[in-house]
XYZ file of C-alpha atoms in Angstrom:
668
model
C 12.230 6.639 -25.376
C 9.862 9.220 -23.852
C 9.723 10.977 -20.509
C 7.108 12.555 -18.248
C 8.664 15.295 -16.103
C 7.054 16.772 -12.959
C 3.506 16.827 -14.334
C 0.829 18.472 -12.165
C -2.913 18.700 -12.758
C -5.964 19.661 -10.642
C -9.625 18.876 -11.202
C -11.575 21.425 -9.144
C -9.871 21.353 -5.710
C -8.427 17.861 -6.156
C -4.743 17.403 -6.990
C -4.974 14.531 -9.505
C -1.317 14.417 -10.589
C 1.406 15.628 -8.253
C 4.904 16.040 -9.766
C 4.380 12.769 -11.679
C 7.624 11.720 -13.365
C 8.780 8.574 -15.155
C 10.666 7.420 -18.226
C 9.754 4.694 -20.727
C 12.755 3.323 -22.591
C 12.729 2.016 -26.161
C 11.141 -1.435 -26.176
C 9.733 -1.164 -22.638
C 6.140 -2.239 -22.020
C 4.650 -0.308 -19.099
C 1.289 -0.360 -17.333
C -0.232 2.516 -15.352
C -2.204 1.087 -12.414
C -4.247 2.496 -9.554
C -7.838 2.630 -8.311
C -10.622 4.274 -10.307
C -10.209 8.042 -10.190
C -6.443 7.919 -9.564
C -5.757 9.726 -12.856
C -4.619 6.859 -15.101
C -6.572 7.883 -18.217
C -5.770 11.529 -17.537
C -2.049 10.787 -17.479
C -2.092 8.784 -20.703
C -4.054 11.610 -22.415
C -1.344 14.040 -21.321
C 1.321 11.789 -22.869
C -0.801 11.617 -26.054
C -0.988 15.429 -26.155
C -4.792 15.514 -25.764
C -4.644 17.190 -22.344
C -2.195 19.849 -21.190
C -0.721 19.699 -17.675
C -0.741 22.792 -15.478
C 3.000 22.422 -14.953
C 5.611 19.962 -16.134
C 6.063 18.549 -19.608
C 6.286 15.433 -21.731
C 9.233 14.705 -24.008
C 8.427 12.096 -26.657
C 11.708 12.270 -28.553
C 12.438 13.660 -31.989
C 10.657 11.946 -34.876
C 8.781 9.386 -32.747
C 5.316 8.502 -34.060
C 2.671 8.191 -31.342
C -0.415 5.986 -31.605
C -3.238 6.419 -29.043
C -6.262 4.184 -28.408
C -8.920 5.808 -26.155
C -11.418 3.842 -24.077
C -14.329 4.742 -26.352
C -14.719 6.112 -29.881
C -17.162 6.023 -32.804
C -16.193 5.264 -36.411
C -18.925 7.145 -38.277
C -17.559 6.487 -41.751
C -19.061 4.938 -44.907
C -15.805 2.995 -45.428
C -15.821 -0.772 -45.255
C -13.580 -2.390 -42.651
C -10.984 -3.212 -45.303
C -11.098 0.311 -46.788
C -10.719 1.869 -43.343
C -7.659 -0.274 -42.598
C -6.136 0.670 -45.946
C -6.180 4.332 -44.883
C -3.331 3.440 -42.527
C -1.094 2.931 -45.557
C -2.237 6.053 -47.433
C 0.868 8.042 -46.545
C 3.194 5.100 -47.225
C 1.615 4.572 -50.655
C 2.184 8.275 -51.381
C 5.812 7.770 -50.321
C 6.129 4.917 -52.835
C 4.815 7.153 -55.627
C 7.280 9.871 -54.616
C 10.122 7.307 -54.644
C 9.324 6.378 -58.265
C 9.489 10.063 -59.196
C 12.810 10.527 -57.347
C 14.281 7.455 -59.084
C 13.405 9.027 -62.444
C 15.013 12.342 -61.443
C 18.199 10.649 -60.207
C 18.678 8.950 -63.570
C 18.613 12.385 -65.239
C 21.358 13.862 -63.004
C 24.895 13.189 -64.269
C 26.799 14.598 -61.272
C 26.260 11.990 -58.530
C 28.329 14.029 -56.057
C 26.571 17.345 -56.516
C 24.256 18.970 -53.918
C 21.061 18.323 -55.930
C 21.732 14.588 -56.205
C 22.700 14.320 -52.506
C 19.517 16.132 -51.481
C 17.363 13.774 -53.569
C 19.270 10.723 -52.277
C 18.742 11.835 -48.660
C 14.994 12.201 -49.234
C 14.900 8.833 -51.020
C 16.614 7.100 -48.080
C 14.036 8.529 -45.695
C 11.129 7.398 -47.878
C 12.647 3.952 -48.297
C 13.034 3.583 -44.531
C 9.411 4.596 -43.933
C 7.949 2.265 -46.570
C 10.044 -0.611 -45.228
C 9.024 0.157 -41.628
C 5.377 0.130 -42.603
C 5.917 -2.883 -44.874
C 3.562 -1.477 -47.493
C 4.304 -4.322 -49.925
C 2.636 -6.773 -47.517
C -0.298 -4.450 -46.829
C -3.101 -6.853 -47.782
C -1.681 -9.808 -45.880
C -1.072 -7.624 -42.797
C -4.639 -6.329 -42.876
C -6.041 -9.843 -43.199
C -3.815 -11.160 -40.398
C -4.644 -8.395 -37.920
C -8.393 -8.424 -38.592
C -8.524 -12.224 -38.308
C -6.670 -12.021 -34.995
C -9.207 -9.471 -33.751
C -12.101 -11.782 -34.617
C -13.292 -10.487 -38.012
C -14.363 -13.088 -40.571
C -13.732 -12.726 -44.338
C -17.289 -11.456 -44.935
C -16.872 -8.733 -42.270
C -14.156 -6.985 -44.287
C -16.713 -5.673 -46.811
C -19.197 -4.403 -44.194
C -19.346 -0.701 -43.378
C -17.678 0.363 -40.133
C -20.712 2.357 -38.985
C -22.863 -0.806 -39.120
C -20.835 -2.489 -36.349
C -21.536 -2.117 -32.633
C -19.362 0.142 -30.478
C -17.277 -2.798 -29.245
C -16.472 -3.980 -32.770
C -15.710 -0.419 -33.874
C -13.128 -0.312 -31.084
C -11.601 -3.482 -32.555
C -11.326 -1.768 -35.960
C -9.604 1.209 -34.317
C -7.229 -1.134 -32.491
C -6.495 -2.965 -35.754
C -5.625 0.316 -37.485
C -3.284 1.200 -34.632
C -1.498 -2.165 -34.821
C -1.129 -1.801 -38.598
C 0.390 1.672 -38.147
C 3.077 0.156 -35.907
C 3.962 3.481 -34.226
C 7.129 4.025 -32.193
C 5.069 4.726 -29.061
C 1.801 2.855 -28.366
C -0.591 4.419 -25.836
C -3.461 2.065 -24.974
C -6.303 2.967 -22.590
C -8.077 -0.267 -21.576
C -7.381 -2.062 -24.893
C -9.012 -5.323 -23.719
C -12.380 -3.822 -22.702
C -14.260 -5.152 -25.760
C -12.247 -8.324 -26.387
C -12.922 -11.953 -25.517
C -10.304 -14.120 -23.807
C -9.000 -15.642 -27.057
C -8.537 -12.221 -28.666
C -6.847 -10.875 -25.517
C -4.341 -13.739 -25.775
C -3.735 -12.939 -29.451
C -3.272 -9.221 -28.704
C -0.781 -10.020 -25.943
C 1.272 -12.174 -28.323
C 1.192 -9.428 -30.971
C 2.296 -6.708 -28.552
C 5.146 -8.885 -27.293
C 6.613 -8.610 -30.805
C 6.233 -4.797 -30.930
C 9.693 -3.203 -31.032
C 8.619 0.256 -29.866
C 7.529 1.515 -26.443
C 4.132 0.677 -24.925
C 2.273 2.545 -22.180
C -1.121 1.135 -21.236
C -3.905 1.450 -18.712
C -5.473 -1.900 -17.864
C -7.367 -3.784 -15.162
C -6.639 -7.177 -16.783
C -4.155 -8.829 -14.412
C -3.274 -11.819 -16.607
C -2.759 -9.519 -19.605
C -0.403 -7.258 -17.636
C 1.494 -10.185 -16.114
C 2.116 -11.579 -19.593
C 3.121 -8.302 -21.191
C 4.543 -5.541 -19.014
C 8.070 -5.254 -17.640
C 7.538 -2.007 -15.709
C 4.564 -0.962 -13.585
C 3.767 2.698 -12.856
C 1.492 2.964 -9.818
C -0.322 6.250 -9.190
C -0.209 6.780 -5.431
C -1.503 10.124 -4.097
C -1.004 11.540 -7.573
C 2.664 10.582 -7.724
C 4.093 8.007 -10.114
C 5.813 5.183 -8.205
C 7.897 2.886 -10.403
C 8.124 -0.883 -9.889
C 10.215 -3.119 -12.100
C 8.451 -6.243 -13.324
C 4.905 -7.241 -14.208
C 1.780 -6.493 -12.191
C 2.035 -9.397 -9.725
C 5.705 -8.633 -9.094
C 4.888 -4.948 -8.564
C 2.292 -5.855 -5.921
C 4.889 -7.774 -3.912
C 7.400 -4.923 -4.172
C 4.742 -2.328 -3.335
C 3.705 -4.209 -0.192
C 7.356 -4.505 0.866
C 7.970 -0.780 0.319
C 4.791 0.168 2.183
C 5.805 -1.999 5.128
C 9.244 -0.361 5.236
C 7.661 3.095 4.980
C 5.189 2.206 7.736
C 7.999 1.147 10.071
C 10.047 4.253 9.247
C 6.990 6.495 9.772
C 6.091 4.876 13.099
C 9.694 5.072 14.315
C 9.887 8.741 13.385
C 6.552 9.484 15.046
C 7.767 7.746 18.197
C 10.996 9.790 18.153
C 8.999 13.000 17.612
C 6.724 12.067 20.496
C 9.718 11.612 22.816
C 11.245 14.936 21.771
C 7.889 16.729 22.077
C 7.372 15.233 25.543
C 10.758 16.631 26.600
C 9.817 20.072 25.218
C 6.424 20.043 26.968
C 7.946 18.910 30.259
C 10.767 21.451 30.493
C 9.344 24.333 28.412
C 8.994 26.657 31.384
C 12.176 25.752 33.258
C 14.851 28.391 32.732
C 17.667 25.945 33.449
C 16.514 23.757 30.566
C 15.796 26.581 28.082
C 18.824 25.871 25.896
C 18.026 22.159 25.746
C 14.372 22.855 24.944
C 15.341 25.282 22.182
C 17.752 22.669 20.789
C 14.930 20.098 20.639
C 12.582 22.612 18.964
C 15.164 23.301 16.246
C 15.697 19.542 15.886
C 11.996 19.081 15.119
C 11.941 22.032 12.723
C 14.831 20.600 10.680
C 13.389 17.092 10.601
C 12.334 15.879 7.127
C 8.934 14.348 7.749
C 8.195 10.818 6.521
C 4.710 10.458 5.035
C 2.527 7.614 6.295
C 2.155 4.813 3.725
C -0.828 5.046 1.420
C -3.738 2.829 2.371
C -4.563 -0.125 0.166
C -6.742 0.671 -2.845
C -10.363 1.350 -1.997
C -12.371 -1.773 -2.628
C -15.982 -2.749 -2.315
C -16.337 -4.761 0.882
C -19.436 -6.898 1.089
C -20.707 -10.423 1.527
C -23.760 -11.858 -0.153
C -26.541 -12.950 2.203
C -27.196 -16.667 2.457
C -29.131 -17.880 -0.568
C -32.613 -19.324 0.069
C -32.738 -23.110 -0.241
C -33.870 -24.392 -3.644
C -34.035 -27.712 -5.499
C -30.904 -29.576 -6.611
C -31.504 -28.635 -10.272
C -31.510 -24.845 -10.532
C -31.938 -24.610 -14.335
C -32.766 -27.326 -16.882
C -32.315 -26.652 -20.623
C -33.414 -29.288 -23.161
C -32.940 -29.136 -26.949
C -33.103 -25.343 -27.076
C -32.741 -23.549 -30.416
C -32.244 -19.847 -30.962
C -31.703 -18.017 -34.249
C -31.744 -14.403 -35.406
C -32.799 -14.501 -39.031
C -30.338 -16.790 -40.809
C -27.868 -16.646 -37.926
C -28.404 -19.888 -35.977
C -26.807 -19.044 -32.609
C -27.794 -22.112 -30.533
C -28.615 -25.495 -32.017
C -30.459 -28.065 -29.832
C -28.379 -27.316 -26.720
C -28.745 -29.104 -23.372
C -27.618 -27.681 -20.044
C -28.248 -28.365 -16.368
C -27.121 -26.078 -13.561
C -26.941 -27.521 -10.065
C -27.236 -25.827 -6.676
C -24.011 -24.115 -5.585
C -22.248 -24.429 -8.971
C -20.278 -21.499 -10.334
C -20.157 -21.795 -14.121
C -17.932 -19.692 -16.384
C -19.574 -19.238 -19.791
C -16.793 -18.695 -22.340
C -16.354 -18.402 -26.097
C -15.344 -15.893 -28.751
C -17.364 -12.706 -29.174
C -20.490 -13.463 -31.170
C -20.536 -17.146 -30.201
C -23.806 -16.686 -28.285
C -22.789 -16.218 -24.624
C -24.983 -13.173 -23.995
C -27.833 -14.755 -25.963
C -27.704 -17.843 -23.743
C -27.594 -15.655 -20.611
C -30.684 -13.754 -21.796
C -32.461 -17.057 -22.381
C -31.621 -18.166 -18.822
C -32.807 -14.794 -17.484
C -36.078 -14.977 -19.421
C -35.206 -11.875 -21.464
C -35.391 -13.974 -24.664
C -37.622 -16.908 -25.576
C -36.189 -20.021 -27.269
C -37.391 -20.817 -30.784
C -37.869 -24.427 -29.712
C -36.998 -26.705 -26.813
C -37.600 -26.309 -23.080
C -36.008 -24.100 -20.425
C -37.226 -24.301 -16.841
C -36.123 -22.978 -13.467
C -36.067 -25.377 -10.523
C -38.286 -25.189 -7.473
C -37.946 -22.076 -5.289
C -35.397 -20.469 -7.652
C -35.124 -16.690 -7.606
C -32.644 -15.081 -9.989
C -30.808 -11.786 -10.406
C -29.557 -10.806 -13.871
C -26.647 -8.423 -14.337
C -26.161 -7.379 -17.973
C -23.273 -5.258 -19.202
C -24.226 -1.763 -20.378
C -27.837 -2.308 -19.251
C -28.634 0.575 -16.924
C -32.384 0.681 -17.611
C -33.167 -0.315 -14.016
C -31.418 2.867 -12.807
C -33.599 5.994 -12.893
C -31.531 9.010 -14.076
C -33.381 11.529 -11.896
C -32.772 9.612 -8.646
C -29.842 10.180 -6.338
C -27.611 7.229 -5.464
C -29.227 7.005 -2.032
C -32.761 7.354 -3.406
C -32.145 4.711 -6.095
C -30.775 2.253 -3.556
C -33.606 2.794 -1.079
C -36.237 2.481 -3.825
C -35.578 -1.267 -3.992
C -34.016 -2.006 -0.596
C -36.170 -3.964 1.864
C -37.105 -2.276 5.145
C -34.720 -4.558 7.028
C -31.701 -2.846 5.453
C -33.012 0.648 4.664
C -31.623 2.024 7.935
C -28.162 0.784 6.889
C -28.325 2.276 3.384
C -25.433 4.698 3.890
C -23.230 2.004 5.421
C -23.898 -0.405 2.542
C -23.320 2.297 -0.086
C -20.133 3.275 1.742
C -18.892 -0.294 1.311
C -19.436 0.244 -2.433
C -17.281 3.412 -2.362
C -20.201 5.871 -2.271
C -19.043 7.930 0.686
C -20.087 11.268 2.128
C -21.713 13.505 -0.471
C -21.339 10.806 -3.161
C -24.714 9.355 -2.099
C -26.377 12.593 -3.235
C -25.039 12.332 -6.789
C -27.704 11.935 -9.457
C -27.686 8.704 -11.475
C -27.272 10.750 -14.660
C -23.904 12.035 -13.410
C -22.410 8.621 -12.553
C -19.594 7.008 -14.512
C -19.883 3.469 -15.885
C -17.924 2.092 -12.934
C -20.121 3.914 -10.406
C -23.290 2.585 -12.059
C -21.866 -0.943 -11.962
C -21.079 -0.621 -8.248
C -24.561 0.724 -7.502
C -26.210 -2.156 -9.346
C -24.065 -4.632 -7.382
C -25.108 -2.891 -4.157
C -28.775 -3.309 -5.088
C -28.135 -6.958 -5.914
C -26.621 -7.428 -2.457
C -29.957 -6.679 -0.856
C -31.846 -9.296 -2.848
C -32.697 -12.807 -1.754
C -31.735 -14.675 -4.899
C -30.172 -18.121 -5.172
C -29.168 -17.747 -8.846
C -26.920 -14.984 -10.167
C -26.519 -14.432 -13.914
C -23.585 -12.050 -14.349
C -22.724 -10.819 -17.849
C -19.377 -8.966 -17.642
C -19.800 -7.770 -14.025
C -16.155 -6.646 -13.826
C -16.351 -4.081 -16.643
C -15.491 -0.629 -15.259
C -14.360 -2.093 -11.906
C -10.794 -1.460 -10.804
C -8.563 -4.314 -9.674
C -9.299 -3.908 -5.969
C -13.058 -4.017 -6.567
C -12.674 -7.108 -8.748
C -10.781 -8.878 -5.971
C -13.534 -8.151 -3.464
C -16.221 -9.352 -5.863
C -14.217 -12.566 -6.386
C -14.116 -13.160 -2.627
C -17.845 -12.532 -2.266
C -18.744 -14.910 -5.098
C -16.535 -17.652 -3.657
C -18.437 -17.328 -0.357
C -21.852 -17.150 -2.047
C -23.736 -20.430 -1.565
C -26.157 -19.997 -4.479
C -25.594 -20.898 -8.138
C -23.751 -18.528 -10.481
C -23.296 -18.254 -14.261
C -20.637 -15.716 -15.261
C -19.496 -14.216 -18.551
C -16.183 -12.393 -18.164
C -12.993 -11.784 -20.144
C -10.942 -11.404 -16.934
C -8.928 -14.634 -16.721
C -7.870 -14.072 -13.103
C -11.478 -13.474 -12.107
C -12.579 -16.740 -13.728
C -9.561 -18.618 -12.314
C -10.619 -17.640 -8.789
C -14.395 -18.145 -9.064
C -15.395 -20.840 -11.588
C -15.893 -24.486 -10.590
C -17.070 -25.516 -14.067
C -16.562 -24.092 -17.559
C -19.048 -24.212 -20.453
C -17.763 -23.082 -23.846
C -20.190 -21.805 -26.493
C -18.803 -22.891 -29.859
C -20.428 -23.531 -33.252
C -23.921 -23.349 -31.773
C -23.189 -25.988 -29.131
C -22.314 -26.015 -25.404
C -19.099 -27.873 -24.575
C -18.820 -28.814 -20.899
C -15.520 -28.881 -18.953
C -15.690 -29.864 -15.269
C -13.198 -28.143 -12.982
C -11.763 -24.662 -12.759
C -10.713 -22.364 -15.591
C -7.085 -23.517 -15.539
C -8.243 -27.123 -16.011
C -10.374 -26.001 -18.971
C -7.358 -24.381 -20.630
C -5.280 -27.531 -20.112
C -7.963 -29.756 -21.609
C -8.382 -27.403 -24.572
C -4.624 -27.500 -25.185
C -4.692 -31.305 -25.140
C -7.564 -31.319 -27.618
C -5.722 -28.955 -29.971
C -2.579 -31.075 -29.672
C -4.586 -34.181 -30.509
C -6.072 -32.513 -33.597
C -2.631 -31.418 -34.793
C -1.222 -34.911 -34.386
C -4.177 -36.361 -36.257
C -3.611 -34.012 -39.174
C 0.122 -34.754 -39.312
C -0.509 -38.530 -38.999
C 2.333 -38.800 -36.488
C 3.366 -42.110 -34.912
C 1.928 -41.204 -31.476
C -1.390 -39.569 -30.597
C -2.450 -38.085 -27.245
C -6.051 -36.861 -26.919
C -8.381 -36.446 -23.949
C -10.874 -39.280 -23.546
C -14.404 -38.931 -22.178
C -13.300 -38.475 -18.559
C -10.643 -35.881 -19.419
C -7.543 -38.079 -19.084
C -5.077 -38.674 -21.905
C -5.185 -41.913 -23.873
C -1.904 -42.857 -25.486
C -1.418 -44.814 -28.714
C 2.306 -45.225 -29.290
C 4.175 -46.667 -32.214
C 6.630 -49.497 -31.361
C 10.088 -48.216 -30.347
C 13.193 -49.059 -32.450
C 16.117 -50.755 -30.647
C 19.148 -48.433 -30.429
C 22.515 -49.504 -31.840
C 25.615 -49.771 -29.606
C 27.026 -46.553 -31.102
C 23.767 -44.677 -30.487
C 23.749 -45.902 -26.887
C 27.345 -44.725 -26.398
C 26.516 -41.273 -27.788
C 23.473 -41.032 -25.551
C 25.594 -41.965 -22.497
C 28.167 -39.301 -23.354
C 25.488 -36.697 -23.866
C 23.860 -37.680 -20.567
C 27.197 -37.430 -18.720
C 27.797 -33.942 -20.158
C 24.335 -32.822 -19.099
C 24.848 -34.247 -15.601
C 28.084 -32.242 -15.257
C 26.236 -29.078 -16.265
C 23.451 -29.919 -13.817
C 25.978 -30.402 -10.987
C 27.523 -27.004 -11.759
C 24.117 -25.286 -11.814
C 23.102 -27.023 -8.554
C 26.258 -25.730 -6.862
C 25.539 -22.225 -8.121
C 21.964 -22.440 -6.818
C 23.267 -23.381 -3.379
C 25.692 -20.429 -3.401
C 22.940 -18.078 -4.547
C 20.656 -19.261 -1.727
C 23.434 -18.743 0.829
C 24.135 -15.275 -0.550
C 20.435 -14.463 -0.509
C 20.219 -15.506 3.165
C 23.222 -13.311 4.003
C 21.771 -10.314 2.161
C 18.335 -10.779 3.763
C 19.964 -10.822 7.214
C 21.950 -7.656 6.469
C 18.814 -5.963 5.191
C 16.956 -6.804 8.422
C 19.901 -5.534 10.494
C 19.921 -2.251 8.579
C 16.185 -1.786 8.958
C 16.455 -2.421 12.702
C 19.311 0.050 13.002
C 17.446 2.698 10.981
C 14.412 2.236 13.231
C 16.470 3.450 16.203
C 15.229 7.000 17.098
C 18.812 8.125 17.670
C 19.736 7.102 14.134
C 16.574 8.639 12.648
C 17.742 12.067 13.837
C 21.383 11.574 12.751
C 21.175 12.702 9.122
C 24.728 11.703 7.981
C 24.487 8.253 9.518
C 20.959 7.735 8.219
C 22.106 8.711 4.705
C 24.932 6.171 4.841
C 22.635 3.408 6.063
C 20.050 4.300 3.407
C 22.668 4.076 0.658
C 23.834 0.687 1.926
C 20.219 -0.516 2.156
C 19.593 0.507 -1.461
C 22.711 -1.426 -2.541
C 21.569 -4.478 -0.563
C 18.162 -4.308 -2.245
C 19.814 -4.071 -5.660
C 22.089 -7.042 -4.881
C 19.085 -9.020 -3.620
C 17.114 -8.316 -6.787
C 20.019 -9.437 -8.989
C 20.559 -12.549 -6.847
C 16.859 -13.452 -7.018
C 16.754 -12.905 -10.798
C 19.782 -15.168 -11.305
C 18.329 -17.780 -8.933
C 15.098 -17.912 -10.971
C 17.070 -18.250 -14.231
C 19.346 -20.915 -12.758
C 16.371 -22.816 -11.364
C 14.772 -22.927 -14.828
C 18.076 -24.093 -16.353
C 18.362 -26.820 -13.711
C 14.828 -28.058 -14.378
C 15.474 -28.140 -18.129
C 18.701 -30.086 -17.577
C 16.918 -32.549 -15.271
C 14.283 -33.142 -17.960
C 16.984 -33.608 -20.598
C 18.892 -36.101 -18.411
C 15.678 -38.023 -17.715
C 14.871 -38.202 -21.438
C 18.243 -39.865 -22.107
C 17.923 -42.461 -19.331
C-alpha cells in the first residue's frame, strides 16, 4: 500500500497539483486520467521520487520496491537484449551466493540457539524470500517468456540494445521492469510503443501482478480491462472513482450533474438573500434583518461550479472532392529491405468512402505499406496507382519535418492555409486548443501532442479525399481522440488508419486489413468483427491440431461451417442423471430469478429515495440549514453506497442466471 498526502506543486504561476491525496491498496490497479497538461506525469514522477512536491508527501511503505517506467528513455549500452535483462537478476544471484556462504557457516556453529546462529538464520530467511520472490532459478525461461510476449524473436536476444529504435528500447525497459516484479509498478503511458497484440499480452500479464499498479494511459480498452480504481485530476485535485475507466466516466458525469444542481441552487439562494440585502440596506427598521442576512452569506460554505468537460479539439472535415470509385489500386507489389522481404506480391483496392484499419504486429510492414500508398517509398515490383481526381494527405507518426521550428503556431498554420480560411485562423487554432497567447508559441517549444494537433489543424484546411493516418492518436488525450473519431466518422472521403487504440478503431473502421507474413489479409466489417473472425480462425487451427471430433472454421464468406461427428445414444441411466441435474439447475435458476426481481425492486426504491433527497437538498431553505443539510447528505451517501452494492450484486446475479440458462439449455 502507498499513499499520496496533500501534494501541492506549481509550474510558474499555475497550480498544477492542489492538495492531491489518494491511497493505493495492495493489489489495486489504478489509472491517473485527465486532459493533457493536467499533471498526470508530474504526479507519477512525484510518487516515483523523481520530483519533489512543494508541500505534502508520499508514503510508499516500509521495504516496498518501486519500479518506474517513464514515457521515453534511451538504453545506450553495449549489452545485448538478453544480457541487459539478466542485469535484473544480478542482486538475486548475489543473494544466492551469499546463501551458500551462510549455509557453510551454519554447519560450523554447534549452538543452534545462540545469538550468532539466530542472526545468520534471520539473514538467510530474508535472502531466501528475495530469491524466491524473484524466482531466480527460472531466470532464463522468464526472460524468454517476457521478451517473446513483447514481440522479440529469438535472434533479437543477441542484438545490442543501442541498435534498436527508441520504441523497441522502451520495450526492453518494460521487459526489465516486468522481470523485476516490484511491489509497486509506476507506468507512464506503457502502451505508447506497443501494437494491439502486445497491449493485450501486457494487460494479461499485469492482471497477474500481485503488487500495486499506478499508471498513466490514454488507452481506453487497456484501462477498462485492467484498472479497478480511477484517479481523475480535476483542477489539480485527485478525485477518486471506483471501477474501470468507462465506469468512472459514468460516475463522474453523475457527480458533476449533482454538483451542478447544488451549485445552481446555492447561487439562486444567494441571489435571493442578496436581493433582500440590496432592497432593505438603507431602511433602519430592517437593519437587524439585513445584518442577519449578511452574516448568513459570510458563514455560507461556497459550492464550486462543476469542472467543464475535458478540452477537446472540435472540428469537422470539409466535404471531400468527388473522385473515382477506386481510390487506390495495388497489384502484385513487392517491397524488401535487404534480405527482409516485407511485402510479397500483395493486392489491395481501396474504394471511395471506405475507412480501413491497417493492423498487425510491430515490424509486420504497416508503416511501409502506408509509405508506399503515400508515394514516400517505391515498390520493388508491381503496380500502385491512385484513382482519378484523388488528392491525399499523409500523417506519419514522429514526422514533424513539415513544421518549421522558427515559425509560431499562427505563422505555421497561415503558411499553408488557403485565403478562404486565413481570416479564421485563430478560431480554427482555438478549436485545436491553441488559445490566447498559445498561437504565438514557436514550433520548437511545442510538445509532441501540440505538434500533432497543429498538423491535424493544417490537414483540416486541405481539400483531400484520401487520408493516410499513421498513429494519429499518439500524444492526444482521450477527449481529443473522441473528437477525432467523430470527425473521421463524418468524413466522406477514404481513410487508411494505423493505430494501436482499440476503441478508436472500433468507432471508425468499416474494414480491417491485417499485414501478416508479407501478405494482406482482408476482413470486411468493423474491428470487433475482425477480432471475432480471428478468434474463430484460431479455434479452427487448434481443433485441427488436436484432431477433435468436431471442427468449426470460418468459410470464405466469414460464416462458420460445421463438421460434426455422429452423436452417441444416451443410456436410460445417463438420461435420468441428466434430468436430475437439469432439475437442480432449474431450481437454482428460479432462486436467482427471484433474487434479481427483489434487487430490481430495491434498486427502484433506492433510486426514488435518492431523487427525493436531491430535491429536498435543492430547496434554498435546506441549503442554508447546516444541521439538516448534513443529515440529508449523510443519508444520501448511504443511499449511494446501498445503490452501488445493489447494482454490483445485480450484475453478478445476472451473469449467474445467464450461465444457469446456458447450462439448462445444454442438458435439454
